[in-house]
Short mmCIF file of N, CA and C in Angstrom, two decimals:
data_model
loop_
_atom_site.label_atom_id
_atom_site.label_comp_id
_atom_site.label_asym_id
_atom_site.label_seq_id
_atom_site.Cartn_x
_atom_site.Cartn_y
_atom_site.Cartn_z
N UNK A 768 0.80 -1.18 0.00
CA UNK A 768 0.00 0.00 0.00
C UNK A 768 0.85 1.25 0.00
N UNK A 769 0.20 2.34 -0.22
CA UNK A 769 0.86 3.64 -0.23
C UNK A 769 0.68 4.35 1.10
N UNK A 770 1.56 5.28 1.37
CA UNK A 770 1.42 6.10 2.57
C UNK A 770 2.01 7.48 2.30
N UNK A 771 1.57 8.44 3.06
CA UNK A 771 2.08 9.81 2.97
C UNK A 771 2.24 10.33 4.39
N UNK A 772 3.46 10.56 4.79
CA UNK A 772 3.74 11.15 6.09
C UNK A 772 3.98 12.63 5.88
N UNK A 773 3.20 13.48 6.57
CA UNK A 773 3.34 14.92 6.43
C UNK A 773 2.55 15.61 7.52
N UNK A 774 2.80 16.88 7.69
CA UNK A 774 1.92 17.72 8.48
C UNK A 774 1.57 18.91 7.60
N UNK A 775 0.34 19.31 7.64
CA UNK A 775 -0.15 20.45 6.88
C UNK A 775 -0.15 21.66 7.81
N UNK A 776 0.15 22.84 7.27
CA UNK A 776 0.27 24.05 8.07
C UNK A 776 -1.05 24.54 8.64
N UNK A 777 -2.16 24.07 8.12
CA UNK A 777 -3.45 24.50 8.63
C UNK A 777 -3.61 24.06 10.07
N UNK A 778 -4.51 24.66 10.77
CA UNK A 778 -4.76 24.29 12.16
C UNK A 778 -6.19 23.79 12.22
N UNK A 779 -6.42 22.60 12.76
CA UNK A 779 -5.52 21.82 13.58
C UNK A 779 -4.44 21.12 12.75
N UNK A 780 -3.32 20.96 13.39
CA UNK A 780 -2.17 20.26 12.79
C UNK A 780 -1.49 19.48 13.89
N UNK A 781 -0.54 18.64 13.51
CA UNK A 781 0.22 17.92 14.52
C UNK A 781 0.98 18.91 15.41
N UNK A 782 1.54 19.95 14.80
CA UNK A 782 2.29 20.96 15.55
C UNK A 782 1.42 21.64 16.60
N UNK A 783 0.16 21.86 16.30
CA UNK A 783 -0.72 22.62 17.18
C UNK A 783 -1.35 21.81 18.31
N UNK A 784 -1.04 20.53 18.42
CA UNK A 784 -1.68 19.67 19.44
C UNK A 784 -1.62 20.26 20.84
N UNK A 785 -0.44 20.70 21.34
CA UNK A 785 -0.42 21.28 22.69
C UNK A 785 -1.23 22.57 22.79
N UNK A 786 -1.16 23.40 21.78
CA UNK A 786 -1.90 24.67 21.76
C UNK A 786 -3.40 24.42 21.86
N UNK A 787 -3.87 23.36 21.21
CA UNK A 787 -5.29 23.04 21.20
C UNK A 787 -5.73 22.26 22.44
N UNK A 788 -4.79 21.94 23.32
CA UNK A 788 -5.13 21.31 24.57
C UNK A 788 -5.16 19.79 24.56
N UNK A 789 -4.65 19.18 23.51
CA UNK A 789 -4.62 17.72 23.47
C UNK A 789 -3.58 17.18 24.45
N UNK A 790 -3.89 16.03 25.03
CA UNK A 790 -2.89 15.32 25.82
C UNK A 790 -1.90 14.70 24.85
N UNK A 791 -0.62 14.75 25.17
CA UNK A 791 0.39 14.22 24.27
C UNK A 791 1.59 13.74 25.06
N UNK A 792 2.30 12.82 24.48
CA UNK A 792 3.54 12.32 25.04
C UNK A 792 4.66 13.27 24.59
N UNK A 793 5.41 13.83 25.53
CA UNK A 793 6.43 14.83 25.19
C UNK A 793 7.50 14.29 24.25
N UNK A 794 7.91 13.04 24.43
CA UNK A 794 8.93 12.46 23.55
C UNK A 794 8.39 12.28 22.13
N UNK A 795 7.17 11.78 22.02
CA UNK A 795 6.56 11.60 20.71
C UNK A 795 6.38 12.96 20.03
N UNK A 796 5.96 13.97 20.81
CA UNK A 796 5.77 15.30 20.24
C UNK A 796 7.10 15.90 19.78
N UNK A 797 8.16 15.73 20.55
CA UNK A 797 9.49 16.23 20.15
C UNK A 797 9.93 15.57 18.85
N UNK A 798 9.69 14.27 18.72
CA UNK A 798 10.01 13.57 17.47
C UNK A 798 9.16 14.09 16.32
N UNK A 799 7.89 14.37 16.60
CA UNK A 799 7.00 14.91 15.58
C UNK A 799 7.50 16.27 15.09
N UNK A 800 7.92 17.12 16.01
CA UNK A 800 8.47 18.43 15.62
C UNK A 800 9.73 18.26 14.76
N UNK A 801 10.59 17.33 15.14
CA UNK A 801 11.79 17.10 14.33
C UNK A 801 11.41 16.67 12.91
N UNK A 802 10.39 15.83 12.80
CA UNK A 802 9.92 15.41 11.48
C UNK A 802 9.35 16.59 10.70
N UNK A 803 8.49 17.38 11.35
CA UNK A 803 7.83 18.50 10.68
C UNK A 803 8.87 19.44 10.07
N UNK A 804 9.94 19.71 10.81
CA UNK A 804 10.96 20.66 10.34
C UNK A 804 12.15 19.92 9.73
N UNK A 805 11.84 18.94 8.90
CA UNK A 805 12.88 18.20 8.18
C UNK A 805 12.45 18.01 6.74
N UNK A 806 13.40 17.67 5.90
CA UNK A 806 13.09 17.43 4.48
C UNK A 806 12.25 16.17 4.29
N UNK A 807 12.06 15.37 5.34
CA UNK A 807 11.18 14.21 5.24
C UNK A 807 9.71 14.62 5.17
N UNK A 808 9.39 15.81 5.64
CA UNK A 808 8.03 16.34 5.55
C UNK A 808 7.90 17.05 4.21
N UNK A 809 7.06 16.57 3.31
CA UNK A 809 6.98 17.17 1.98
C UNK A 809 6.48 18.62 1.97
N UNK A 810 5.91 19.10 3.06
CA UNK A 810 5.45 20.48 3.12
C UNK A 810 6.49 21.42 3.73
N UNK A 811 7.62 20.88 4.17
CA UNK A 811 8.69 21.70 4.77
C UNK A 811 9.47 22.43 3.69
N UNK A 812 9.81 23.69 3.96
CA UNK A 812 10.59 24.50 3.04
C UNK A 812 11.67 25.25 3.81
N UNK A 813 12.81 25.42 3.20
CA UNK A 813 13.85 26.27 3.77
C UNK A 813 14.52 27.00 2.62
N UNK A 814 15.02 28.18 2.93
CA UNK A 814 15.68 28.96 1.90
C UNK A 814 16.18 30.28 2.45
N UNK A 815 16.69 31.09 1.57
CA UNK A 815 17.22 32.41 1.92
C UNK A 815 16.60 33.42 0.98
N UNK A 816 16.26 34.57 1.51
CA UNK A 816 15.74 35.65 0.68
C UNK A 816 16.20 36.99 1.23
N UNK A 817 16.03 38.03 0.44
CA UNK A 817 16.54 39.36 0.79
C UNK A 817 15.80 39.99 1.98
N UNK A 818 14.56 39.62 2.21
CA UNK A 818 13.79 40.23 3.30
C UNK A 818 14.09 39.63 4.66
N UNK A 819 14.27 38.32 4.71
CA UNK A 819 14.39 37.64 6.01
C UNK A 819 15.74 36.99 6.25
N UNK A 820 16.52 36.80 5.21
CA UNK A 820 17.71 35.96 5.35
C UNK A 820 17.28 34.51 5.36
N UNK A 821 17.96 33.69 6.14
CA UNK A 821 17.60 32.27 6.21
C UNK A 821 16.24 32.12 6.88
N UNK A 822 15.46 31.18 6.35
CA UNK A 822 14.10 30.99 6.82
C UNK A 822 13.69 29.56 6.59
N UNK A 823 12.93 29.00 7.52
CA UNK A 823 12.34 27.70 7.29
C UNK A 823 10.96 27.65 7.92
N UNK A 824 10.17 26.75 7.41
CA UNK A 824 8.81 26.58 7.89
C UNK A 824 8.11 25.57 7.01
N UNK A 825 6.81 25.51 7.15
CA UNK A 825 6.10 24.58 6.28
C UNK A 825 4.76 25.14 5.85
N UNK A 826 4.28 24.57 4.77
CA UNK A 826 3.06 25.07 4.14
C UNK A 826 2.06 23.98 3.93
N UNK A 827 1.44 24.02 2.76
CA UNK A 827 0.36 23.08 2.46
C UNK A 827 0.41 22.69 0.99
N UNK A 828 0.15 21.42 0.69
CA UNK A 828 0.15 21.00 -0.71
C UNK A 828 -0.90 21.71 -1.55
N UNK A 829 -2.02 22.10 -0.95
CA UNK A 829 -3.07 22.71 -1.77
C UNK A 829 -2.71 24.12 -2.24
N UNK A 830 -1.64 24.71 -1.73
CA UNK A 830 -1.21 26.03 -2.20
C UNK A 830 -0.14 25.92 -3.29
N UNK A 831 0.32 24.71 -3.57
CA UNK A 831 1.42 24.55 -4.51
C UNK A 831 1.06 24.97 -5.93
N UNK A 832 -0.21 25.03 -6.26
CA UNK A 832 -0.57 25.52 -7.59
C UNK A 832 -0.27 27.01 -7.71
N UNK A 833 -0.31 27.73 -6.60
CA UNK A 833 -0.01 29.17 -6.61
C UNK A 833 1.46 29.43 -6.31
N UNK A 834 1.98 28.77 -5.28
CA UNK A 834 3.38 28.95 -4.85
C UNK A 834 3.91 27.58 -4.46
N UNK A 835 4.81 27.05 -5.26
CA UNK A 835 5.30 25.70 -5.00
C UNK A 835 6.03 25.60 -3.66
N UNK A 836 6.94 26.53 -3.38
CA UNK A 836 7.73 26.51 -2.14
C UNK A 836 7.09 27.39 -1.07
N UNK A 837 5.86 27.07 -0.70
CA UNK A 837 5.12 27.94 0.20
C UNK A 837 5.34 27.62 1.67
N UNK A 838 5.36 28.69 2.45
CA UNK A 838 5.33 28.60 3.92
C UNK A 838 4.10 29.37 4.36
N UNK A 839 3.43 28.85 5.36
CA UNK A 839 2.27 29.54 5.91
C UNK A 839 2.67 30.30 7.16
N UNK A 840 2.41 31.60 7.22
CA UNK A 840 2.69 32.36 8.45
C UNK A 840 2.02 31.76 9.68
N UNK A 841 0.83 31.18 9.52
CA UNK A 841 0.18 30.62 10.71
C UNK A 841 0.98 29.45 11.28
N UNK A 842 1.69 28.72 10.44
CA UNK A 842 2.51 27.63 10.98
C UNK A 842 3.73 28.19 11.71
N UNK A 843 4.26 29.31 11.21
CA UNK A 843 5.38 29.95 11.90
C UNK A 843 4.92 30.49 13.26
N UNK A 844 3.75 31.14 13.28
CA UNK A 844 3.21 31.64 14.55
C UNK A 844 2.96 30.50 15.52
N UNK A 845 2.43 29.39 15.01
CA UNK A 845 2.17 28.24 15.88
C UNK A 845 3.47 27.67 16.43
N UNK A 846 4.51 27.66 15.63
CA UNK A 846 5.82 27.20 16.11
C UNK A 846 6.24 28.03 17.31
N UNK A 847 6.01 29.33 17.25
CA UNK A 847 6.33 30.19 18.38
C UNK A 847 5.39 29.98 19.55
N UNK A 848 4.11 29.79 19.28
CA UNK A 848 3.14 29.64 20.36
C UNK A 848 3.34 28.36 21.16
N UNK A 849 3.86 27.31 20.54
CA UNK A 849 4.09 26.06 21.29
C UNK A 849 5.49 26.02 21.91
N UNK A 850 6.29 27.04 21.66
CA UNK A 850 7.65 27.09 22.21
C UNK A 850 7.65 27.76 23.58
N UNK A 851 8.55 27.31 24.44
CA UNK A 851 8.76 27.96 25.73
C UNK A 851 10.01 28.84 25.70
N UNK A 852 10.63 28.96 24.55
CA UNK A 852 11.89 29.70 24.39
C UNK A 852 11.58 31.11 23.89
N UNK A 853 11.76 32.10 24.76
CA UNK A 853 11.45 33.49 24.41
C UNK A 853 12.28 33.97 23.23
N UNK A 854 13.56 33.59 23.18
CA UNK A 854 14.41 34.01 22.06
C UNK A 854 13.88 33.46 20.74
N UNK A 855 13.42 32.21 20.73
CA UNK A 855 12.84 31.64 19.51
C UNK A 855 11.58 32.41 19.12
N UNK A 856 10.73 32.73 20.11
CA UNK A 856 9.51 33.48 19.83
C UNK A 856 9.83 34.83 19.19
N UNK A 857 10.81 35.55 19.76
CA UNK A 857 11.18 36.87 19.24
C UNK A 857 11.74 36.76 17.83
N UNK A 858 12.54 35.73 17.56
CA UNK A 858 13.07 35.51 16.22
C UNK A 858 11.93 35.28 15.22
N UNK A 859 10.95 34.47 15.61
CA UNK A 859 9.82 34.19 14.73
C UNK A 859 8.99 35.45 14.50
N UNK A 860 8.78 36.24 15.53
CA UNK A 860 8.04 37.50 15.38
C UNK A 860 8.74 38.38 14.36
N UNK A 861 10.05 38.51 14.48
CA UNK A 861 10.83 39.32 13.54
C UNK A 861 10.70 38.77 12.12
N UNK A 862 10.83 37.46 11.96
CA UNK A 862 10.70 36.86 10.64
C UNK A 862 9.31 37.07 10.06
N UNK A 863 8.29 36.90 10.88
CA UNK A 863 6.92 37.10 10.39
C UNK A 863 6.70 38.54 9.96
N UNK A 864 7.21 39.48 10.73
CA UNK A 864 7.08 40.88 10.36
C UNK A 864 7.73 41.12 8.99
N UNK A 865 8.90 40.55 8.79
CA UNK A 865 9.59 40.73 7.51
C UNK A 865 8.88 40.03 6.36
N UNK A 866 8.27 38.87 6.62
CA UNK A 866 7.59 38.15 5.54
C UNK A 866 6.30 38.83 5.12
N UNK A 867 5.84 39.82 5.88
CA UNK A 867 4.65 40.56 5.45
C UNK A 867 4.97 41.43 4.24
N UNK A 868 6.24 41.51 3.88
CA UNK A 868 6.69 42.20 2.66
C UNK A 868 6.24 43.66 2.64
N UNK A 869 6.21 44.28 3.82
CA UNK A 869 5.86 45.69 3.91
C UNK A 869 4.38 45.99 3.88
N UNK A 870 3.54 44.97 3.82
CA UNK A 870 2.09 45.20 3.75
C UNK A 870 1.49 45.47 5.12
N UNK A 871 2.17 45.02 6.17
CA UNK A 871 1.61 45.16 7.51
C UNK A 871 0.59 44.08 7.86
N UNK A 872 0.42 43.11 6.99
CA UNK A 872 -0.54 42.03 7.20
C UNK A 872 0.16 40.68 7.03
N UNK A 873 -0.35 39.70 7.74
CA UNK A 873 0.10 38.33 7.52
C UNK A 873 -0.65 37.81 6.30
N UNK A 874 -0.01 36.96 5.56
CA UNK A 874 -0.62 36.39 4.37
C UNK A 874 -1.01 34.94 4.64
N UNK A 875 -1.71 34.36 3.70
CA UNK A 875 -2.04 32.94 3.79
C UNK A 875 -0.78 32.11 3.61
N UNK A 876 -0.01 32.43 2.58
CA UNK A 876 1.25 31.74 2.32
C UNK A 876 2.17 32.69 1.57
N UNK A 877 3.45 32.36 1.57
CA UNK A 877 4.42 33.15 0.82
C UNK A 877 5.50 32.22 0.30
N UNK A 878 6.22 32.69 -0.69
CA UNK A 878 7.33 31.94 -1.28
C UNK A 878 8.55 32.09 -0.38
N UNK A 879 9.13 30.98 0.05
CA UNK A 879 10.27 31.01 0.96
C UNK A 879 11.44 31.81 0.37
N UNK A 880 11.55 31.83 -0.94
CA UNK A 880 12.67 32.54 -1.58
C UNK A 880 12.33 33.98 -1.96
N UNK A 881 11.03 34.34 -1.85
CA UNK A 881 10.61 35.70 -2.18
C UNK A 881 9.27 36.00 -1.50
N UNK A 882 9.29 36.46 -0.24
CA UNK A 882 8.04 36.72 0.48
C UNK A 882 7.14 37.77 -0.17
N UNK A 883 7.67 38.52 -1.15
CA UNK A 883 6.80 39.47 -1.87
C UNK A 883 5.83 38.74 -2.79
N UNK A 884 6.06 37.45 -2.98
CA UNK A 884 5.13 36.61 -3.73
C UNK A 884 4.31 35.85 -2.69
N UNK A 885 3.04 36.21 -2.57
CA UNK A 885 2.20 35.63 -1.52
C UNK A 885 0.79 35.43 -2.01
N UNK A 886 0.03 34.65 -1.25
CA UNK A 886 -1.40 34.47 -1.51
C UNK A 886 -2.17 35.22 -0.43
N UNK A 887 -3.27 35.78 -0.81
CA UNK A 887 -4.15 36.61 0.02
C UNK A 887 -3.38 37.80 0.60
N UNK A 888 -3.76 38.99 0.24
CA UNK A 888 -3.06 40.17 0.75
C UNK A 888 -3.19 40.32 2.27
N UNK A 889 -4.22 39.74 2.84
CA UNK A 889 -4.33 39.68 4.29
C UNK A 889 -5.14 38.43 4.63
N UNK A 890 -4.84 37.88 5.78
CA UNK A 890 -5.47 36.63 6.21
C UNK A 890 -5.65 36.72 7.72
N UNK A 891 -6.84 37.07 8.16
CA UNK A 891 -7.08 37.39 9.56
C UNK A 891 -6.70 36.28 10.53
N UNK A 892 -6.84 35.04 10.12
CA UNK A 892 -6.47 33.94 11.00
C UNK A 892 -4.98 34.02 11.33
N UNK A 893 -4.16 34.26 10.32
CA UNK A 893 -2.72 34.43 10.56
C UNK A 893 -2.44 35.69 11.37
N UNK A 894 -3.17 36.77 11.08
CA UNK A 894 -3.01 38.00 11.85
C UNK A 894 -3.28 37.75 13.34
N UNK A 895 -4.35 37.02 13.63
CA UNK A 895 -4.72 36.75 15.02
C UNK A 895 -3.65 35.91 15.72
N UNK A 896 -3.14 34.89 15.03
CA UNK A 896 -2.10 34.06 15.64
C UNK A 896 -0.81 34.87 15.84
N UNK A 897 -0.50 35.76 14.90
CA UNK A 897 0.67 36.64 15.05
C UNK A 897 0.49 37.52 16.29
N UNK A 898 -0.69 38.12 16.44
CA UNK A 898 -0.96 38.97 17.60
C UNK A 898 -0.83 38.18 18.90
N UNK A 899 -1.34 36.96 18.91
CA UNK A 899 -1.23 36.13 20.11
C UNK A 899 0.23 35.80 20.40
N UNK A 900 1.01 35.54 19.35
CA UNK A 900 2.44 35.26 19.54
C UNK A 900 3.14 36.48 20.14
N UNK A 901 2.85 37.66 19.63
CA UNK A 901 3.44 38.88 20.18
C UNK A 901 3.05 39.03 21.65
N UNK A 902 1.79 38.81 21.96
CA UNK A 902 1.33 38.90 23.35
C UNK A 902 2.03 37.88 24.24
N UNK A 903 2.41 36.74 23.68
CA UNK A 903 3.01 35.68 24.48
C UNK A 903 4.39 36.05 25.02
N UNK A 904 5.00 37.10 24.50
CA UNK A 904 6.31 37.53 25.01
C UNK A 904 6.18 38.80 25.85
N UNK A 905 4.95 39.13 26.24
CA UNK A 905 4.72 40.28 27.10
C UNK A 905 4.02 39.83 28.37
N UNK A 906 3.89 40.73 29.31
CA UNK A 906 3.14 40.39 30.52
C UNK A 906 1.64 40.55 30.29
N UNK A 907 1.25 40.88 29.06
CA UNK A 907 -0.16 41.03 28.72
C UNK A 907 -0.78 39.74 28.16
N UNK A 908 0.02 38.69 28.06
CA UNK A 908 -0.49 37.44 27.50
C UNK A 908 -1.56 36.86 28.41
N UNK A 909 -2.69 36.46 27.85
CA UNK A 909 -3.74 35.86 28.69
C UNK A 909 -3.23 34.63 29.42
N UNK A 910 -3.46 34.61 30.69
CA UNK A 910 -3.11 33.46 31.51
C UNK A 910 -4.38 32.90 32.11
N UNK A 911 -4.32 32.53 33.38
CA UNK A 911 -5.50 32.00 34.05
C UNK A 911 -6.44 33.11 34.53
N UNK A 912 -5.93 34.34 34.58
CA UNK A 912 -6.76 35.46 35.02
C UNK A 912 -7.53 36.04 33.84
N UNK A 913 -8.34 37.05 34.10
CA UNK A 913 -9.14 37.65 33.02
C UNK A 913 -8.29 38.62 32.21
N UNK A 914 -8.73 38.91 31.03
CA UNK A 914 -8.09 39.90 30.18
C UNK A 914 -9.19 40.66 29.44
N UNK A 915 -8.82 41.77 28.84
CA UNK A 915 -9.81 42.65 28.23
C UNK A 915 -9.68 42.64 26.71
N UNK A 916 -10.79 42.52 26.05
CA UNK A 916 -10.85 42.65 24.60
C UNK A 916 -11.39 44.04 24.32
N UNK A 917 -10.69 44.80 23.50
CA UNK A 917 -11.16 46.11 23.10
C UNK A 917 -11.81 45.98 21.72
N UNK A 918 -13.05 46.37 21.65
CA UNK A 918 -13.78 46.25 20.40
C UNK A 918 -13.24 47.23 19.39
N UNK A 919 -13.41 46.91 18.14
CA UNK A 919 -13.01 47.79 17.05
C UNK A 919 -13.83 49.07 17.11
N UNK A 920 -13.17 50.21 16.83
CA UNK A 920 -13.85 51.50 16.83
C UNK A 920 -13.72 52.11 15.45
N UNK A 921 -14.85 52.43 14.84
CA UNK A 921 -14.86 53.06 13.53
C UNK A 921 -14.46 54.52 13.69
N UNK A 922 -13.30 54.91 13.16
CA UNK A 922 -12.85 56.29 13.35
C UNK A 922 -13.71 57.32 12.62
N UNK A 923 -14.54 56.88 11.68
CA UNK A 923 -15.39 57.81 10.94
C UNK A 923 -16.70 58.12 11.66
N UNK A 924 -17.00 57.40 12.71
CA UNK A 924 -18.23 57.66 13.47
C UNK A 924 -17.85 58.28 14.81
N UNK A 925 -18.47 59.42 15.15
CA UNK A 925 -18.09 60.11 16.39
C UNK A 925 -18.21 59.25 17.63
N UNK A 926 -19.24 58.40 17.69
CA UNK A 926 -19.40 57.57 18.88
C UNK A 926 -18.71 56.22 18.75
N UNK A 927 -18.02 56.00 17.64
CA UNK A 927 -17.29 54.76 17.45
C UNK A 927 -18.11 53.64 16.84
N UNK A 928 -19.40 53.83 16.67
CA UNK A 928 -20.22 52.77 16.09
C UNK A 928 -20.71 51.79 17.14
N UNK A 929 -21.42 50.78 16.68
CA UNK A 929 -22.07 49.86 17.62
C UNK A 929 -21.12 48.89 18.31
N UNK A 930 -19.86 48.79 17.87
CA UNK A 930 -18.95 47.83 18.46
C UNK A 930 -17.97 48.46 19.46
N UNK A 931 -18.12 49.73 19.76
CA UNK A 931 -17.20 50.39 20.67
C UNK A 931 -17.45 49.90 22.09
N UNK A 932 -16.41 49.83 22.89
CA UNK A 932 -16.55 49.44 24.28
C UNK A 932 -15.56 48.40 24.69
N UNK A 933 -15.79 47.85 25.85
CA UNK A 933 -14.89 46.82 26.38
C UNK A 933 -15.73 45.65 26.85
N UNK A 934 -15.11 44.50 26.80
CA UNK A 934 -15.74 43.31 27.35
C UNK A 934 -14.65 42.57 28.09
N UNK A 935 -14.92 42.26 29.36
CA UNK A 935 -13.94 41.50 30.13
C UNK A 935 -14.31 40.04 30.05
N UNK A 936 -13.34 39.24 29.71
CA UNK A 936 -13.52 37.80 29.55
C UNK A 936 -12.77 37.11 30.67
N UNK A 937 -13.42 36.26 31.40
CA UNK A 937 -12.72 35.45 32.39
C UNK A 937 -12.33 34.14 31.74
N UNK A 938 -11.05 33.86 31.78
CA UNK A 938 -10.55 32.63 31.17
C UNK A 938 -10.53 31.55 32.25
N UNK A 939 -10.99 30.38 31.90
CA UNK A 939 -10.92 29.29 32.86
C UNK A 939 -12.16 28.58 33.01
#
């Protein structure tokens, strides 16, 4: 029979298991991470480009029609979110900022050798994971206590529109 060993950058993924709250064996998960970030994973990409320098990550086969050597920013953000290493998190934040290619937005995917070649000019799911990754290196990261979500405010409406205000969420 045939088989295909891989992890896809979409979430849920094997990489995101701890983030999603699954119980896992730490040794098996460490081996899984080694596989994900190796040439044995057909969705893994590494390369060098003018915006980021050396870069590695993984993407998805379904994006290969648009960008063969694709990396998904959400997989890079997830790599940081499951890490306990602050230096690794900061490096990933810097790389993600650079892969936005000056747009200020995270994309669905980008070419490892040229991040200016990307799919979707903005992709809110990746933006949200990037924001959470940034928060994870600050004292503002949601923990077991409550945190505040600030609603979007329309700057063209004097009262901010119907979504202005605050909502306190208790986590737990």
